[in-house]
Short mmCIF file of C-alpha atoms in Angstrom, two decimals:
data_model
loop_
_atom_site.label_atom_id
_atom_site.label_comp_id
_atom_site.label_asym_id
_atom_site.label_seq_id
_atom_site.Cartn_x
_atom_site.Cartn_y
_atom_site.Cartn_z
CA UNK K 1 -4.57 -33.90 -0.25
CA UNK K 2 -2.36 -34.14 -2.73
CA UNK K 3 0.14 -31.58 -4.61
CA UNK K 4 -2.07 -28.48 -5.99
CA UNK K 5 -2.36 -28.94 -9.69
CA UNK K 6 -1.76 -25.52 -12.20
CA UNK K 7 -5.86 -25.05 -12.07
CA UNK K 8 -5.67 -24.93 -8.12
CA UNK K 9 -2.51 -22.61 -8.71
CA UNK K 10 -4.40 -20.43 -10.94
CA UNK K 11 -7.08 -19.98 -8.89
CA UNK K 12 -5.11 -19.54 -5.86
CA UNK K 13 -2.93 -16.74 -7.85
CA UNK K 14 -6.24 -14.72 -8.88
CA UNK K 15 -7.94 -15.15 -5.67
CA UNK K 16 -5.07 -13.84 -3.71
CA UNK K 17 -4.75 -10.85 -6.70
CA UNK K 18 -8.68 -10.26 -5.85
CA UNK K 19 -8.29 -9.64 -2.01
CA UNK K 20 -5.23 -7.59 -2.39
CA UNK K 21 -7.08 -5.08 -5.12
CA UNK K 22 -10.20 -5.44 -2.68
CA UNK K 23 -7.74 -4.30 0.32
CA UNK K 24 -5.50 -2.29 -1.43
CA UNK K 25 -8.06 -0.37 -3.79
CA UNK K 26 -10.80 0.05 -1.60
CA UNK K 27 -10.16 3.67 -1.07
CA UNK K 28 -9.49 4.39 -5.30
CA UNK K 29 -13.11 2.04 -5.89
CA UNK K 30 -15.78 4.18 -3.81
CA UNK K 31 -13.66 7.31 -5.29
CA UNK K 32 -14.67 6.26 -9.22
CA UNK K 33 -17.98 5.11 -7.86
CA UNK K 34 -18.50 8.75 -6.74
CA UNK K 35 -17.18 10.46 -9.83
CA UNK K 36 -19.01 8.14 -12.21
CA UNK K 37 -22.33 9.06 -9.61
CA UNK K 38 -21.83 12.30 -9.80
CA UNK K 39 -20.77 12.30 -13.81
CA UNK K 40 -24.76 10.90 -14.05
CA UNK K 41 -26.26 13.09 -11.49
CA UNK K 42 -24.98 16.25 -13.40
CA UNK K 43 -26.20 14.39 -16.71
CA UNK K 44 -22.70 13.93 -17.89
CA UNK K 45 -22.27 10.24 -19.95
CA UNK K 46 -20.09 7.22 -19.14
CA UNK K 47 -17.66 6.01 -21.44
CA UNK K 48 -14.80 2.66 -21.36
CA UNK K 49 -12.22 1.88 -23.52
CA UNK K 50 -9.41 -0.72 -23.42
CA UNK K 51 -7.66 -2.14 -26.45
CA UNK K 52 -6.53 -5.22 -27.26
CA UNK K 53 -7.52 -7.70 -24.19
CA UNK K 54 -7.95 -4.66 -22.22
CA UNK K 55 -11.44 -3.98 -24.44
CA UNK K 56 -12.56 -7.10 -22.76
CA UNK K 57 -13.54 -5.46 -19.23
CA UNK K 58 -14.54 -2.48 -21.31
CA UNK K 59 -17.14 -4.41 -23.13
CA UNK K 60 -18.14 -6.30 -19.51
CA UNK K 61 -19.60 -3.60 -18.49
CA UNK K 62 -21.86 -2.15 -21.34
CA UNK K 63 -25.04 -3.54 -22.20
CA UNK K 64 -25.38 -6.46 -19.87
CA UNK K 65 -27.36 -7.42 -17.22
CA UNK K 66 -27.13 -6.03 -14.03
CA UNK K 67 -25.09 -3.59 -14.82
CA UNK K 68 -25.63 0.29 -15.89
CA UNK K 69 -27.53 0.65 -18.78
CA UNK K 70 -25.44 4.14 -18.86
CA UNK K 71 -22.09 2.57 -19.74
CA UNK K 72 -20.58 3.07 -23.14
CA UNK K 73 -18.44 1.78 -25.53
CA UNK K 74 -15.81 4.04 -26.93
CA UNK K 75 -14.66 2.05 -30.05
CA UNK K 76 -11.65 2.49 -31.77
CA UNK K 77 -11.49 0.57 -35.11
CA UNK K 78 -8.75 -2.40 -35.17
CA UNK K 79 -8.09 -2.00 -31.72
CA UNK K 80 -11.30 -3.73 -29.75
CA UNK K 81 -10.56 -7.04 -29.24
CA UNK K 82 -9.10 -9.43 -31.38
CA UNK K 83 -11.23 -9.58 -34.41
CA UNK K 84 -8.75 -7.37 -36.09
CA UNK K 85 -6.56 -9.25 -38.86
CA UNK K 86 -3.95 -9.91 -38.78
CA UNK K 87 -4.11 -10.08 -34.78
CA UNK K 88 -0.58 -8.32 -34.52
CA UNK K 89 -1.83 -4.90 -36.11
CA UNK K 90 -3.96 -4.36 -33.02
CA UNK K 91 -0.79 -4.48 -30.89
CA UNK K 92 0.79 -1.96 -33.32
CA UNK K 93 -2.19 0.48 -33.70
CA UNK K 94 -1.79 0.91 -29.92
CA UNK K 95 1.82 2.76 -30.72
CA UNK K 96 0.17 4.82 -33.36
CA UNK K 97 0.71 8.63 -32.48
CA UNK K 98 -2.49 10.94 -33.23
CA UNK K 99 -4.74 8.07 -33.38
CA UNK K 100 -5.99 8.35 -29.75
CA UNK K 101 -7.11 12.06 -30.70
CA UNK K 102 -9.12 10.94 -33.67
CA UNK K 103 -10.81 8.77 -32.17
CA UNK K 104 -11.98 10.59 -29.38
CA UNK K 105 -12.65 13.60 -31.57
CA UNK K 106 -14.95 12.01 -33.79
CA UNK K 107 -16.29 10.45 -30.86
CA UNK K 108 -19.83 11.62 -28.47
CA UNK K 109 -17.47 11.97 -26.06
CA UNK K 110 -17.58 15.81 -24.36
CA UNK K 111 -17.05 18.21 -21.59
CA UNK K 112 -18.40 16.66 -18.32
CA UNK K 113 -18.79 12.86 -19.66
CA UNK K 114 -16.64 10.43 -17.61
CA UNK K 115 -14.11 8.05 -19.81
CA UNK K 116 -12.91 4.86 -17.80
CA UNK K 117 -9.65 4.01 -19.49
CA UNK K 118 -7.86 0.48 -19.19
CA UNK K 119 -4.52 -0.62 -19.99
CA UNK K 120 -2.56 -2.91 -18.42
CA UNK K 121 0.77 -2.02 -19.02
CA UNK K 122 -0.29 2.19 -19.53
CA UNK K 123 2.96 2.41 -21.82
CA UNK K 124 1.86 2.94 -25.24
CA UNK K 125 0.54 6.04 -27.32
CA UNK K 126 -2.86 4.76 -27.17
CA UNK K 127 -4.20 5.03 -23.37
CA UNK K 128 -1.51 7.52 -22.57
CA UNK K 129 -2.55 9.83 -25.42
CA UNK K 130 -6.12 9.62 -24.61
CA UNK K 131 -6.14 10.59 -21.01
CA UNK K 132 -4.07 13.62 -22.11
CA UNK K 133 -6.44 14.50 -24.56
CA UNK K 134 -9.86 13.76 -22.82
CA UNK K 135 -8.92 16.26 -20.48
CA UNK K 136 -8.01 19.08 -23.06
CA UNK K 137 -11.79 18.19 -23.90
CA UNK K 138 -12.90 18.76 -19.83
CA UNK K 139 -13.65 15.20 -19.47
CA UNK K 140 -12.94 13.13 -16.19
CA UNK K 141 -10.40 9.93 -16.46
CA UNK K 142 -10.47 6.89 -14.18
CA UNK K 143 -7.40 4.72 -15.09
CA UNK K 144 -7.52 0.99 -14.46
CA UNK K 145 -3.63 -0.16 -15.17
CA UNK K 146 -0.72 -2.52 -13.28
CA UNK K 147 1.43 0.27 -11.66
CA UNK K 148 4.43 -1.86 -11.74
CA UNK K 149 4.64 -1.43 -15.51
CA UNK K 150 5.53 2.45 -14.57
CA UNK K 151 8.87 1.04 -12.43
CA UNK K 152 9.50 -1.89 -14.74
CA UNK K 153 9.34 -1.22 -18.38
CA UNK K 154 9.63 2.51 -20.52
CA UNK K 155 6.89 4.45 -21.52
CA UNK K 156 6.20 4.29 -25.61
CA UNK K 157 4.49 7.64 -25.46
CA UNK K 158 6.57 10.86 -26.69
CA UNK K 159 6.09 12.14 -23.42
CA UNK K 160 7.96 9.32 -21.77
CA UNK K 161 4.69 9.08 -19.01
CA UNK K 162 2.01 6.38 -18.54
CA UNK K 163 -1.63 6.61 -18.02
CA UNK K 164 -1.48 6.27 -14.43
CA UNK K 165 -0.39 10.11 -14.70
CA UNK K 166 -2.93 11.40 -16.49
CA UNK K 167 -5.77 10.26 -14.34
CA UNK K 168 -8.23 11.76 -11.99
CA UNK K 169 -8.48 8.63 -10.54
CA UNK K 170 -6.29 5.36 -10.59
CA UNK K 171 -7.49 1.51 -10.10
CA UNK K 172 -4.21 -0.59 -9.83
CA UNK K 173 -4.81 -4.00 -10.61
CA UNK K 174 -1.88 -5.50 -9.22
CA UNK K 175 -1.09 -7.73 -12.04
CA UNK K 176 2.76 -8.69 -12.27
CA UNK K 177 4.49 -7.20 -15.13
CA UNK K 178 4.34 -9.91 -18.34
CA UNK K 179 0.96 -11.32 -17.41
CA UNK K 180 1.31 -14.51 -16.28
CA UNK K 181 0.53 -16.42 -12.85
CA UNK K 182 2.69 -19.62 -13.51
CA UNK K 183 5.53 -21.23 -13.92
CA UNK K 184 6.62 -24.93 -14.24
CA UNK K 185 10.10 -26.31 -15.24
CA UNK K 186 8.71 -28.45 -17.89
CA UNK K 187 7.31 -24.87 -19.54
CA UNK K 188 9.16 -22.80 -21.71
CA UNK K 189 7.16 -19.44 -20.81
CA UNK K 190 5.43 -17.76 -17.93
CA UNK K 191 1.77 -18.93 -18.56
CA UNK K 192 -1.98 -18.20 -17.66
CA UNK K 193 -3.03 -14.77 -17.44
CA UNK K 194 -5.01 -12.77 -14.39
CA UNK K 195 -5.70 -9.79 -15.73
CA UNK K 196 -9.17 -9.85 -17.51
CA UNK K 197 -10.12 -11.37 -14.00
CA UNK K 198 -8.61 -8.94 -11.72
CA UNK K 199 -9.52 -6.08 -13.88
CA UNK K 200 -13.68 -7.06 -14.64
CA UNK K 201 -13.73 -7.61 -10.99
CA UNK K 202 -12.61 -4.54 -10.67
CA UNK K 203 -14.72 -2.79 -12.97
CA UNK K 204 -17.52 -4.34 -11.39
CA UNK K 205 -17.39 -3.03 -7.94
CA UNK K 206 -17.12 0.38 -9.26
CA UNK K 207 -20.37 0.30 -10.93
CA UNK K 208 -21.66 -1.16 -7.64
CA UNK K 209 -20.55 1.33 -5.83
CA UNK K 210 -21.82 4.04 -8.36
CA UNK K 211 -25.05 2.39 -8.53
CA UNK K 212 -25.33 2.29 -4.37
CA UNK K 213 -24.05 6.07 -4.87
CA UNK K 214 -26.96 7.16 -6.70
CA UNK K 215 -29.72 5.06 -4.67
CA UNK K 216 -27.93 6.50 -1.63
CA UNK K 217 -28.85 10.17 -2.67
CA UNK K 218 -32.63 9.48 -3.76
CA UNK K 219 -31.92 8.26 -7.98
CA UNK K 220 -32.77 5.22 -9.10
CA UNK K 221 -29.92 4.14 -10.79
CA UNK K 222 -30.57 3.22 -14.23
CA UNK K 223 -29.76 -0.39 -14.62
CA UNK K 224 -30.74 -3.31 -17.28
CA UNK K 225 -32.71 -6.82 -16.61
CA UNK K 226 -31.29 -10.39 -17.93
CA UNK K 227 -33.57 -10.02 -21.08
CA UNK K 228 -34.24 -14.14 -20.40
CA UNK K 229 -36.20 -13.12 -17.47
CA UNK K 230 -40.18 -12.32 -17.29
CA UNK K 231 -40.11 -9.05 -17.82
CA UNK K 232 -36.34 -7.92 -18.51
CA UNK K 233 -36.86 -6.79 -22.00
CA UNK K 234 -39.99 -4.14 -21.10
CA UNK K 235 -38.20 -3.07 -18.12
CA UNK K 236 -34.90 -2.36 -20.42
CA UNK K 237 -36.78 -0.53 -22.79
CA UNK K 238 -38.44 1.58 -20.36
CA UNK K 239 -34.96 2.64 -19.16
CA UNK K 240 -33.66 3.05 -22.89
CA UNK K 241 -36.80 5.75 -23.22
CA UNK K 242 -35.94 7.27 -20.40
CA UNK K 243 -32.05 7.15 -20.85
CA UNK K 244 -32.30 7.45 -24.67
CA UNK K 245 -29.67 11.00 -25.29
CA UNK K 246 -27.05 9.07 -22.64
CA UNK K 247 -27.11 5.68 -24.37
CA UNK K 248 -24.86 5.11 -27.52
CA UNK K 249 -25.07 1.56 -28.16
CA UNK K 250 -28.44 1.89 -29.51
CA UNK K 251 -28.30 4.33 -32.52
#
């Protein structure tokens, strides 16, 4: 065996973030299984937002295979991934007072629905200025942020707080402030990030936990089929009838 190369590094680095969320976060993960269970067992909806790269576990989990058919995006325009250009206005619109309460108020979101909010860092207007406001509306928050950004950097929000305290419920992914898992001498900067992998994984086992949740007490949880397999795309649409006023993605 020779020296580890950076791919062996990386994967060492995000397995090792992996078992410390699944140790660490155990407790926090069957907690937002229950609340998103009992969010659909009262017929409240599901909502996830992240912006920026933080939109990519959002999107993971609505509309895909395997997963709840109940999920849904909560868009906010220049914000959800990178399409926006130029790229750097995304980062910007996340500092944007008052744009976090638009959003959400022209949004389906309402009074028992669920929102599962990500941001890595939790410092800007954005994600702290939504959890604040979702729950003026009487809507439940699960954050899914690094807590060491809280210690380690200043809030951007007027309030000087972070969405970690503004949650019913906090994931903490554990990622190392600055997002990056290596370092090598012949490399200016810190260099391949964790966080979409930590953080989907996440995401993940709390709908697998909220699905158990609701097959536990006697509902069949409403998930989709791979439509590339016999019989995924009558079996989705059969859950889309039956689902219809809960699911946003389709109208």
């Amino acid at each position: 065996m020779g020296d580890s190369t950076p791919a062996d590094q990386y994967f060492d680095a995000a397995i090792g973030l992996l078992q410390r969320v699944r140790d660490e976060e155990a407790g926090a993960i069957a907690a937002a299984g229950t609340l998103l269970a009992d969010t659909v067992a009262a017929g409240g909806r599901l909502f996830a937002f992240g912006a920026g790269h933080s939109s990519l576990p959002a999107q993971d989990v609505v509309y895909r295979a395997g997963g709840l058919a109940l999920m849904n995006l909560l868009a906010a325009p220049g914000v959800v991934g990178v399409d926006v250009m130029p790229a750097t206005l995304g980062s910007a619109l996340e500092r944007v007072e008052g744009f976090a309460s638009a959003v959400l108020d022209s949004s389906p979101v309402r009074a028992g629905d669920a929102l599962v909010i990500i941001s890595l860092s939790g410092r800007n207007a954005l994600p702290v200025e939504m959890a604040l406001h979702a729950h003026t509306l009487g809507v439940k928050v699960i954050g899914v942020t690094s807590v060491a950004y809280a210690s380690e950097t200043a809030s951007r929000h007027v309030s000087g707080t972070f969405l970690k305290d503004h949650c019913d419920i906090v994931l903490d992914s554990k990622i190392a402030v600055g997002d990056a898992e290596l370092t090598l001498d012949t490399v200016p900067a810190p260099f391949a990030p964790a966080s979409t992998v930590v953080t989907s994984a996440l995401l993940q086992a709390v709908m697998a936990e909220t699905a158990a949740t609701l097959a536990a007490r006697g509902t069949e949880p409403p998930l989709l089929r791979s439509g590339n397999v016999d019989g995924g795309l009558e079996w989705n649409s059969h859950v889309f009838q039956q689902y219809g006023d809960r699911i946003f993605y389709r109208h």
